[in-house]
mmCIF file of C-alpha atoms in Angstrom:
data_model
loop_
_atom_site.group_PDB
_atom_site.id
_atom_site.type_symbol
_atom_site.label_atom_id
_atom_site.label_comp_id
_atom_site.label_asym_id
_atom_site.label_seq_id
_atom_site.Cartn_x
_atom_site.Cartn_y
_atom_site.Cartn_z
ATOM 1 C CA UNK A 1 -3.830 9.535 -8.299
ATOM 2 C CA UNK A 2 -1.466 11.832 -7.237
ATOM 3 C CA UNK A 3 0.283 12.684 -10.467
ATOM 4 C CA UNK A 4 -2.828 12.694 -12.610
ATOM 5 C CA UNK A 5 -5.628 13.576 -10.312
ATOM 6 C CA UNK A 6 -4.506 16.155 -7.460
ATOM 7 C CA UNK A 7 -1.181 16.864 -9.079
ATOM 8 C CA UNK A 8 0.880 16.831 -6.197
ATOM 9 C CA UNK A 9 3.344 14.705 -8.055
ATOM 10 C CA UNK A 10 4.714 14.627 -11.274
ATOM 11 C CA UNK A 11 3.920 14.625 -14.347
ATOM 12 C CA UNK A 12 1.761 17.649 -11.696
ATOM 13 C CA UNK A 13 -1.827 16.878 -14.171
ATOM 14 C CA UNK A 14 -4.657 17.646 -12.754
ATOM 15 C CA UNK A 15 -7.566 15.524 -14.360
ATOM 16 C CA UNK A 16 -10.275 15.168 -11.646
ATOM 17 C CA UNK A 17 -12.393 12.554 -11.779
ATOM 18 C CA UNK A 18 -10.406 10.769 -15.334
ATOM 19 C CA UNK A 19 -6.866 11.124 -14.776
ATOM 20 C CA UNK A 20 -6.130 8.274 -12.389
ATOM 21 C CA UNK A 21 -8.343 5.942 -14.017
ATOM 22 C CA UNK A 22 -7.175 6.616 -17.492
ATOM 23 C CA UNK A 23 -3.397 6.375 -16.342
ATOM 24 C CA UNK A 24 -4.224 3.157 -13.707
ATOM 25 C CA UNK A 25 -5.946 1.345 -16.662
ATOM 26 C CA UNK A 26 -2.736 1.694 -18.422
ATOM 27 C CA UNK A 27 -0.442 0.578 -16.081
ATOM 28 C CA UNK A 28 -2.642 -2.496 -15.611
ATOM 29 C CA UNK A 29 -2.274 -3.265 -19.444
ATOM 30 C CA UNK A 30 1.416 -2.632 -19.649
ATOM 31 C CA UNK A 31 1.839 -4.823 -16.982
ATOM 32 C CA UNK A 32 -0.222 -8.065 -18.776
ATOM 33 C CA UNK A 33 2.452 -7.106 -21.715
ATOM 34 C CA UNK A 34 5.347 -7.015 -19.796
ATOM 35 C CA UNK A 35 4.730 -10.285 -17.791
ATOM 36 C CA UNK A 36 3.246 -12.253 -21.242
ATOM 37 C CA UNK A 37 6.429 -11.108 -22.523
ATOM 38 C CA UNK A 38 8.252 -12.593 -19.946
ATOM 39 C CA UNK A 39 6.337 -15.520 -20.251
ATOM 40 C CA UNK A 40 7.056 -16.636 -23.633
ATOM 41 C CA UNK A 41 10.540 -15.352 -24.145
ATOM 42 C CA UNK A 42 12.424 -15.767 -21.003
ATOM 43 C CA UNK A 43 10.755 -17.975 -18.229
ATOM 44 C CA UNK A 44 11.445 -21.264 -20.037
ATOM 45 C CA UNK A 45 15.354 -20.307 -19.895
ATOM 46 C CA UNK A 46 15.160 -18.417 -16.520
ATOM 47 C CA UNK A 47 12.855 -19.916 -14.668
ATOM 48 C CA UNK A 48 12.019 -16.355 -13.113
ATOM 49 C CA UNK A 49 9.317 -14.462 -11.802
ATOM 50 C CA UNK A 50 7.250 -11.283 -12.764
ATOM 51 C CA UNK A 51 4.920 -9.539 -9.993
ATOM 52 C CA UNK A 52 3.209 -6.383 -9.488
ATOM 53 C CA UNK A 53 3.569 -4.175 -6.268
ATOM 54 C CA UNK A 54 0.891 -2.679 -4.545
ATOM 55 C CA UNK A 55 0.765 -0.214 -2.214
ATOM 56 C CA UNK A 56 -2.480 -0.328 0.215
ATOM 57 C CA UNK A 57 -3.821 0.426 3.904
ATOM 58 C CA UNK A 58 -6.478 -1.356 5.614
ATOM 59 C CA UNK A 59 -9.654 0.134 5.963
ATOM 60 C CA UNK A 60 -12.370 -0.986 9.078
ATOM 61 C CA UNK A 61 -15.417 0.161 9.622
ATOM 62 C CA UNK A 62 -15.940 2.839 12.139
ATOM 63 C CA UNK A 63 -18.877 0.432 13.373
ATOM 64 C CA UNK A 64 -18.709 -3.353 12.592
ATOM 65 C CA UNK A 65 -22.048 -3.772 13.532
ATOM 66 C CA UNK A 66 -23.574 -0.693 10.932
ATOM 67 C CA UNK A 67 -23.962 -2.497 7.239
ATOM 68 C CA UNK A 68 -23.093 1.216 5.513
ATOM 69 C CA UNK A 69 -19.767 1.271 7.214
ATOM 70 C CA UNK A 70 -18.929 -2.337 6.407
ATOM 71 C CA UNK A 71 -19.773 -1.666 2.808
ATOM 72 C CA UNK A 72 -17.612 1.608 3.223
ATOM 73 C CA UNK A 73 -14.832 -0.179 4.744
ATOM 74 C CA UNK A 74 -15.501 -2.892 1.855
ATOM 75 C CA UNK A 75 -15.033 0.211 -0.825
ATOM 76 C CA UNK A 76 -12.050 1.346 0.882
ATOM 77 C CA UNK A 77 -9.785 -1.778 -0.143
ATOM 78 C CA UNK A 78 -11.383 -1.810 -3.607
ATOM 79 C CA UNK A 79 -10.487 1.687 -4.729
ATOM 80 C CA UNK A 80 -6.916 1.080 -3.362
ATOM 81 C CA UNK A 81 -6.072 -2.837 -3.602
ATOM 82 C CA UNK A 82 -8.604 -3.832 -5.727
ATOM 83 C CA UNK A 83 -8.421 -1.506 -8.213
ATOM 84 C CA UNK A 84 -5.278 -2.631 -9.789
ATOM 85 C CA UNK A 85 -5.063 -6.340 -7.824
ATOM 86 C CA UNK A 86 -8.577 -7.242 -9.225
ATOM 87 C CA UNK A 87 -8.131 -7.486 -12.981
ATOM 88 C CA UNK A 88 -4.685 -9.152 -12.796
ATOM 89 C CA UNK A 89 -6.220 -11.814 -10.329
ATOM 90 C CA UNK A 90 -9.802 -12.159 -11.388
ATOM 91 C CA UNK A 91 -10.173 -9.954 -15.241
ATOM 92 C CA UNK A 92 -12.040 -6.667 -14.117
ATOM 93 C CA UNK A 93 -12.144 -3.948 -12.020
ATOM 94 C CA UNK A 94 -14.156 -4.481 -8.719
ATOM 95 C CA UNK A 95 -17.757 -4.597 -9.414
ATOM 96 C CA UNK A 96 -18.278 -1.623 -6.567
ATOM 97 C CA UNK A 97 -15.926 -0.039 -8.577
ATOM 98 C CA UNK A 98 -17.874 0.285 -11.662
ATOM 99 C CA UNK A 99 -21.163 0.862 -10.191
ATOM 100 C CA UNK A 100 -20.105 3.560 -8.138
ATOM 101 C CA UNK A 101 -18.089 5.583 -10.941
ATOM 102 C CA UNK A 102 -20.792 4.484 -13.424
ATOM 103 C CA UNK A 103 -23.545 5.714 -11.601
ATOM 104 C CA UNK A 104 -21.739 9.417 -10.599
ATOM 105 C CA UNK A 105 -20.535 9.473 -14.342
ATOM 106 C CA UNK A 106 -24.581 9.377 -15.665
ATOM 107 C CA UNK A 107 -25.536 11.657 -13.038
ATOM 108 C CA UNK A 108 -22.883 14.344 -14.530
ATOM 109 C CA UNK A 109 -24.592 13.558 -17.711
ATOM 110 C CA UNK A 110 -22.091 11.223 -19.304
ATOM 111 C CA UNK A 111 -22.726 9.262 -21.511
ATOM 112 C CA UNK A 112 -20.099 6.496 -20.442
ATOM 113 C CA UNK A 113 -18.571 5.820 -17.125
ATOM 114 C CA UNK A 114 -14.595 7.666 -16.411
ATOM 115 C CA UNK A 115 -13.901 3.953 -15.282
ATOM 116 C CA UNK A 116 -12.467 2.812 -18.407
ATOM 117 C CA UNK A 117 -13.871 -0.461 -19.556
ATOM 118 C CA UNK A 118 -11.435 -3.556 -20.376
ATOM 119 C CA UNK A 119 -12.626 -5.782 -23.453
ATOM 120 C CA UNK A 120 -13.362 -9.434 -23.772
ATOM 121 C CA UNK A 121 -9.829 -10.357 -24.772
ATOM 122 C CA UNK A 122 -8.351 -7.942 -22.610
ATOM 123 C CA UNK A 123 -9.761 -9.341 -19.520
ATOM 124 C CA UNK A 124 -8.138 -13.093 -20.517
ATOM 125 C CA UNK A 125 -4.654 -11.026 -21.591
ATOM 126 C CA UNK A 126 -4.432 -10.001 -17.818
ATOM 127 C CA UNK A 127 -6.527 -12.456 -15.721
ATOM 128 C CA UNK A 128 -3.523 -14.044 -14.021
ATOM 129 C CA UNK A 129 -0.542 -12.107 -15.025
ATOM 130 C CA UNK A 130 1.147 -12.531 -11.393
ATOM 131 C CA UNK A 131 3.623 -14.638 -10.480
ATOM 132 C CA UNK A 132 3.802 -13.160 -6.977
ATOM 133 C CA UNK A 133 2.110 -9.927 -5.019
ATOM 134 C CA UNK A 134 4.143 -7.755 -3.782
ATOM 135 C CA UNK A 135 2.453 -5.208 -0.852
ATOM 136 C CA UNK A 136 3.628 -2.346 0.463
ATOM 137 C CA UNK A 137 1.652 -1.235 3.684
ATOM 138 C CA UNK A 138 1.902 1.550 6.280
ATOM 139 C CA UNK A 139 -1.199 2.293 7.907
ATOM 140 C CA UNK A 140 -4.988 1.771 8.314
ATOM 141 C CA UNK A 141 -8.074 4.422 8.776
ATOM 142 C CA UNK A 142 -11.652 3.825 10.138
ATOM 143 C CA UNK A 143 -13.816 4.115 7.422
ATOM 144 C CA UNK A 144 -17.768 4.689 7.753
ATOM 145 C CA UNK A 145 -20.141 5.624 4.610
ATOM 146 C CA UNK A 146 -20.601 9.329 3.439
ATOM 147 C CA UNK A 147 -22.353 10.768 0.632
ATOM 148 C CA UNK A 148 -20.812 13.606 -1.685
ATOM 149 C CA UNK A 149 -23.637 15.412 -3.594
ATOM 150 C CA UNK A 150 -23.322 14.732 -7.262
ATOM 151 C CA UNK A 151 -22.825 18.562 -8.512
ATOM 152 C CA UNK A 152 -19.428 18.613 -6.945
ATOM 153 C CA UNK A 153 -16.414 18.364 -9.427
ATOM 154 C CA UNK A 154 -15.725 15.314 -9.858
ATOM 155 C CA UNK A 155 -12.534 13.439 -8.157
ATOM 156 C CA UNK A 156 -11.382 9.597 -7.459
ATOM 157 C CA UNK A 157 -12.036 10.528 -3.640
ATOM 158 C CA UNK A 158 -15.581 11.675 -3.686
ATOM 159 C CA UNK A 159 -16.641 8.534 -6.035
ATOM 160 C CA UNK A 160 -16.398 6.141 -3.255
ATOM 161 C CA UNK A 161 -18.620 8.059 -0.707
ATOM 162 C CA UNK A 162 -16.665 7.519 2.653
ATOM 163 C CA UNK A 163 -14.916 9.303 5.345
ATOM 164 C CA UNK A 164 -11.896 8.434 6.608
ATOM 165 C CA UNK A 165 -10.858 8.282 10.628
ATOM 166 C CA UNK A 166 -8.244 7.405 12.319
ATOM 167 C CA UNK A 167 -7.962 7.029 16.350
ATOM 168 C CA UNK A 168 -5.922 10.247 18.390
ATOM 169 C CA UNK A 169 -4.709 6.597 20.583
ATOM 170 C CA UNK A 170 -2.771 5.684 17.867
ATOM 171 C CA UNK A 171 0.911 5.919 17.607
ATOM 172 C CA UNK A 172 1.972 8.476 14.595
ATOM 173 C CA UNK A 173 5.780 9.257 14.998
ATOM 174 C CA UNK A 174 6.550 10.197 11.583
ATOM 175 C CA UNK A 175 4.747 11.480 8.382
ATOM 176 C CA UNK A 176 0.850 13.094 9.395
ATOM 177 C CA UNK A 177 -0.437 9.740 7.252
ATOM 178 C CA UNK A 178 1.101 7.516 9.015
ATOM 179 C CA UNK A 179 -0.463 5.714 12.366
ATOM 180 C CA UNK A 180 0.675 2.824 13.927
ATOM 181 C CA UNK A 181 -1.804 0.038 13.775
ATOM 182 C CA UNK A 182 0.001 -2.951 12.881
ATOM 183 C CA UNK A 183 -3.438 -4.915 13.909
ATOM 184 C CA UNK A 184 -4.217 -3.406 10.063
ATOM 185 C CA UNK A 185 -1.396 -5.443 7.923
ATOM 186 C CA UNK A 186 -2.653 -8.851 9.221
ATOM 187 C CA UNK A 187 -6.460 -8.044 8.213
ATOM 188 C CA UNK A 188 -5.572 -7.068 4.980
ATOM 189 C CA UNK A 189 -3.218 -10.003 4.682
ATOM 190 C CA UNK A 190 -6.050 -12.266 5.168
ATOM 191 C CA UNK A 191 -8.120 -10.009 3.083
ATOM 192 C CA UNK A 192 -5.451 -10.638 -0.092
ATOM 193 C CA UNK A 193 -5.761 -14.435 0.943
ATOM 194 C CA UNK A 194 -9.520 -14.922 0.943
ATOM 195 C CA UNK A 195 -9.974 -12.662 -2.301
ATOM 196 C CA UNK A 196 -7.331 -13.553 -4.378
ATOM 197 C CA UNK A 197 -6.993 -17.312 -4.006
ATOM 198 C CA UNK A 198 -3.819 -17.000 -1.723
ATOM 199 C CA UNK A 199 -1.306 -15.648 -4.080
ATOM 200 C CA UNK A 200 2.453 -15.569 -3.215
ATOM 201 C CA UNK A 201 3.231 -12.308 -1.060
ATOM 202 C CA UNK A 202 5.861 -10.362 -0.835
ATOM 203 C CA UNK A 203 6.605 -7.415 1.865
ATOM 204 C CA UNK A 204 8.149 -5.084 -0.524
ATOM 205 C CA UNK A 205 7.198 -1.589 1.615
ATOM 206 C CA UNK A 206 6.394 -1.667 5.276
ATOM 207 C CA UNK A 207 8.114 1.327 7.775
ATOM 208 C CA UNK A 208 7.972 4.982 9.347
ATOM 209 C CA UNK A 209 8.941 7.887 8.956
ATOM 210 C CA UNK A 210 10.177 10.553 11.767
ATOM 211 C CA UNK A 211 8.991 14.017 11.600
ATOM 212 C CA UNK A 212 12.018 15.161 14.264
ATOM 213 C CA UNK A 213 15.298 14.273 13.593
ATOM 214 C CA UNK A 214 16.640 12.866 17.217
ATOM 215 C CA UNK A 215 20.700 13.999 17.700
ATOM 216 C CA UNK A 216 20.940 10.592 18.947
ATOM 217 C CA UNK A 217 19.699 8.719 16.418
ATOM 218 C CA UNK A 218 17.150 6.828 19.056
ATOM 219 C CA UNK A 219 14.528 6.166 17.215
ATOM 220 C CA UNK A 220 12.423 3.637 19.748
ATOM 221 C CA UNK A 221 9.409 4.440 17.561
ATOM 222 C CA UNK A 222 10.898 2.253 14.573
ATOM 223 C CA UNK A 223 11.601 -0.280 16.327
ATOM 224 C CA UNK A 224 8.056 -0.250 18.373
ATOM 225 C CA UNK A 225 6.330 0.449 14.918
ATOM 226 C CA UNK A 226 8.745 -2.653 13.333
ATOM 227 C CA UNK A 227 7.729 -4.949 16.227
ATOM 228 C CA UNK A 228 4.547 -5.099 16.141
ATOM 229 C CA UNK A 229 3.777 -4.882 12.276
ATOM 230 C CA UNK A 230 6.450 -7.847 11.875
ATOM 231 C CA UNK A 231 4.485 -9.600 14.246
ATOM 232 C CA UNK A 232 1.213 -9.143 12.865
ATOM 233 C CA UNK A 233 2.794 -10.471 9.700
ATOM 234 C CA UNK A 234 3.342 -14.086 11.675
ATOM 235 C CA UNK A 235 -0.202 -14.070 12.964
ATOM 236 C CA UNK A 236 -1.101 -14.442 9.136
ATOM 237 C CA UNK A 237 1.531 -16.599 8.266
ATOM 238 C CA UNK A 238 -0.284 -18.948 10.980
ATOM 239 C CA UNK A 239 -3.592 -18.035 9.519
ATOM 240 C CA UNK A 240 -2.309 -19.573 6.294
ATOM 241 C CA UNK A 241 -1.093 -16.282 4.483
ATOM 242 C CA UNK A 242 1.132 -17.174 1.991
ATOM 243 C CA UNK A 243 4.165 -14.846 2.654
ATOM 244 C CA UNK A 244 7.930 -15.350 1.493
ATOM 245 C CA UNK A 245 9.595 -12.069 2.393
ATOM 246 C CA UNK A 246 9.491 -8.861 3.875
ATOM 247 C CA UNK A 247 11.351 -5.460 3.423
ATOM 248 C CA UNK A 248 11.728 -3.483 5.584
ATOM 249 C CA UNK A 249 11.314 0.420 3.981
ATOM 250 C CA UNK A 250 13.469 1.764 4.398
ATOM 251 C CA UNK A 251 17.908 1.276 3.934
ATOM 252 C CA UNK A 252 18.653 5.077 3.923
ATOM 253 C CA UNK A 253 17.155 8.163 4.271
ATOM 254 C CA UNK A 254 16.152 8.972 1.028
ATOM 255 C CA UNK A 255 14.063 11.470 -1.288
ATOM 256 C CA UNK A 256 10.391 11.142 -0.807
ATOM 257 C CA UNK A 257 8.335 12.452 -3.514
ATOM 258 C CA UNK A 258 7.178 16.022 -3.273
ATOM 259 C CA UNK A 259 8.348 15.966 0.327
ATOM 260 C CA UNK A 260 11.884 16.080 -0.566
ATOM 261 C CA UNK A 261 14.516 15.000 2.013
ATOM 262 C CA UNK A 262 12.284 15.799 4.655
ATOM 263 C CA UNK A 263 10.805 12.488 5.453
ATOM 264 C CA UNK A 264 13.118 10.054 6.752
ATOM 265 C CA UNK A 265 12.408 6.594 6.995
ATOM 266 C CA UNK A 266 15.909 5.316 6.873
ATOM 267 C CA UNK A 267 17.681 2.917 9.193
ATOM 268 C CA UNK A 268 20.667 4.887 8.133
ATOM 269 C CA UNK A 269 20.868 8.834 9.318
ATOM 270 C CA UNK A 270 21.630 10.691 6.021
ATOM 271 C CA UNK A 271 23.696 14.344 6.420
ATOM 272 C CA UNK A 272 22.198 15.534 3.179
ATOM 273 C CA UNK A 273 23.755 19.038 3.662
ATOM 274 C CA UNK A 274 27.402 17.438 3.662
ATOM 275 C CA UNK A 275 28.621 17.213 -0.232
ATOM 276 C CA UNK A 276 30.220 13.519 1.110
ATOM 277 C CA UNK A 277 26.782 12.201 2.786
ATOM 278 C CA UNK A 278 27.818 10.553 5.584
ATOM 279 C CA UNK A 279 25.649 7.654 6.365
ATOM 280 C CA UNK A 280 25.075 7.239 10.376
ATOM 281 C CA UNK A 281 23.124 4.315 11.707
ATOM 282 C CA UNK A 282 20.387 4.645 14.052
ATOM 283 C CA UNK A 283 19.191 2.449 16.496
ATOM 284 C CA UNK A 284 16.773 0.522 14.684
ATOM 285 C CA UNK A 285 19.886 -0.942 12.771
ATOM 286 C CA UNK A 286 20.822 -3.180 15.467
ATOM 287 C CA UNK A 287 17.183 -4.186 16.449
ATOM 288 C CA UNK A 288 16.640 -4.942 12.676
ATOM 289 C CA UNK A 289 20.007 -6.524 12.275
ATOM 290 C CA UNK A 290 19.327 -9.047 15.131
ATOM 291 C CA UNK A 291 15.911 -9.973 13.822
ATOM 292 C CA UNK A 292 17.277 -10.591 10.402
ATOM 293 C CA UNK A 293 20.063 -12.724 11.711
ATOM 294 C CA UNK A 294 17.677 -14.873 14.013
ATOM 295 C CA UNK A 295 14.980 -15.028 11.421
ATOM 296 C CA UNK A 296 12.258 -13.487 14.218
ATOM 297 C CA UNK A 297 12.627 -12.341 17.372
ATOM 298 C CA UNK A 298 15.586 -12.488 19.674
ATOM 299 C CA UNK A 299 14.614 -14.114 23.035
ATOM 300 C CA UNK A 300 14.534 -10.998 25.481
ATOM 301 C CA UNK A 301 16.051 -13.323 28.094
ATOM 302 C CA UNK A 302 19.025 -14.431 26.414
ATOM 303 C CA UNK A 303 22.233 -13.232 27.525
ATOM 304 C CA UNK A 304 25.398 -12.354 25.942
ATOM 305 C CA UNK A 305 28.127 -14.211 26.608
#
């Protein structure tokens, strides 16, 4: 979306309303080839696994009680989850998917929908081409319905007629889309169980960034924002959720898209400006470590010896 719809990444195209659709139904076929590939060359020697990774908040409606926000809500995961975890897990894009870019395409006057369309065959090739899910997740917005006129120029946002919200309450230490809501990851965990037949998940993404860099390297927000995401993630491993691992995102400071070094979401302080760069751990790198090395949380009242 970003790289062929808004070009804010690269390849920098901007194709509103066709880009992301065009490239996304690509990616979806490439990955059927890769894992049948997999499949009949390699597993029988391997034994391995082939996956896709998806990256997805949670959306809940501003009201529960208001019908247009839960279908808005309901919209929100299928244009972001759905529209990629869908075909591989059940053969087509999300049915709200298709009527909603269908219907926007024939009021523009054209005569088929921007969605592309999968055939027959291609819907078996990638029905089930998953060995595993892999997640990344950072946030989640309020979502309630709202309708963009038709005459607008077309984009991937306006087709799913919603607003997004998120509450001033909540916690946002680090990049302006990120809020801490870890109540989020276990709805949509359940949401991925429930839709998708309770595939194999893995955490591959889940952290914060920090918009100031603390001398110190204190960052209590991690650890806060770690907490309580790492514990909604064992709520929905007792719901029945059916997750292996999680990741914690991320090692080092690192390069973040079109935002350069300027995002940090490292566990490990980066001094980019020194040729060397130093690596200096912050404080979340003992939290994490002990959590890691008890398997879950250390008991607050133990004492060491």
């Amino acid at each position: 979306e970003k790289g062929y719809e808004t070009g804010e990444h690269a390849p920098g195209l901007k194709l509103g309303g066709c880009g992301a659709y065009k490239a996304a139904h690509h990616i979806i076929k490439t990955h059927a080839k890769v894992w049948h590939s997999y499949n009949t060359t390699w597993r029988g020697e391997q034994q391995g696994m082939v996956g896709i990774s998806l990256t997805s908040g949670w959306g809940e409606p501003v009201d529960p009680h208001s019908q247009p926000d839960r279908d808005a809500a309901e919209r929100y995961i299928q244009f972001h989850l759905g529209w990629f975890a869908n075909p591989i897990y059940r053969g087509d894009y999300p049915e709200v998917m298709k009527n909603y870019v269908g219907r926007k395409s024939a009021q523009q006057g054209l005569g088929t929908s921007r969605l592309p369309t999968f055939s027959v065959q291609e819907k078996t090739y990638i029905k089930g081409t998953s060995d595993f899910l892999g997640i990344g997740h950072f946030t989640t917005r309020y979502v309630l319905q709202r309708s963009f006129p038709f005459l607008q120029v077309s984009s991937y946002h306006t087709d799913h007629d919603l607003a997004e919200l998120v509450d001033p309450n909540w916690p946002a230490p680090g990049s302006k889309w990120i809020y801490s809501v870890p109540w989020g990851f276990r709805r949509l965990l359940n949401f991925i169980k429930t839709q998708y037949g309770n595939p194999l998940i893995y955490v591959t993404e889940n952290g914060v960034s920090e918009q100031v860099q603390c001398t110190q390297l204190c960052d209590e927000w991690r650890m806060d924002y770690l907490k309580g995401y790492i514990n909604e993630i064992l709520k929905a491993l007792n719901d029945g959720v059916n997750v292996k691992g999680y990741t914690a995102w991320s090692l080092l400071d690192k390069f973040e898209w079109n935002k350069g070094f300027s995002e940090r979401f490292g566990f490990y302080h980066i001094d980019f400006k020194n040729k060397n760069k130093p690596r200096y751990p912050k404080a979340s790198v003992d939290y994490y470590k002990k959590i890691i090395s008890a398997n879950g949380f250390p008991n607050p009242r133990e004492v060491m010896a």
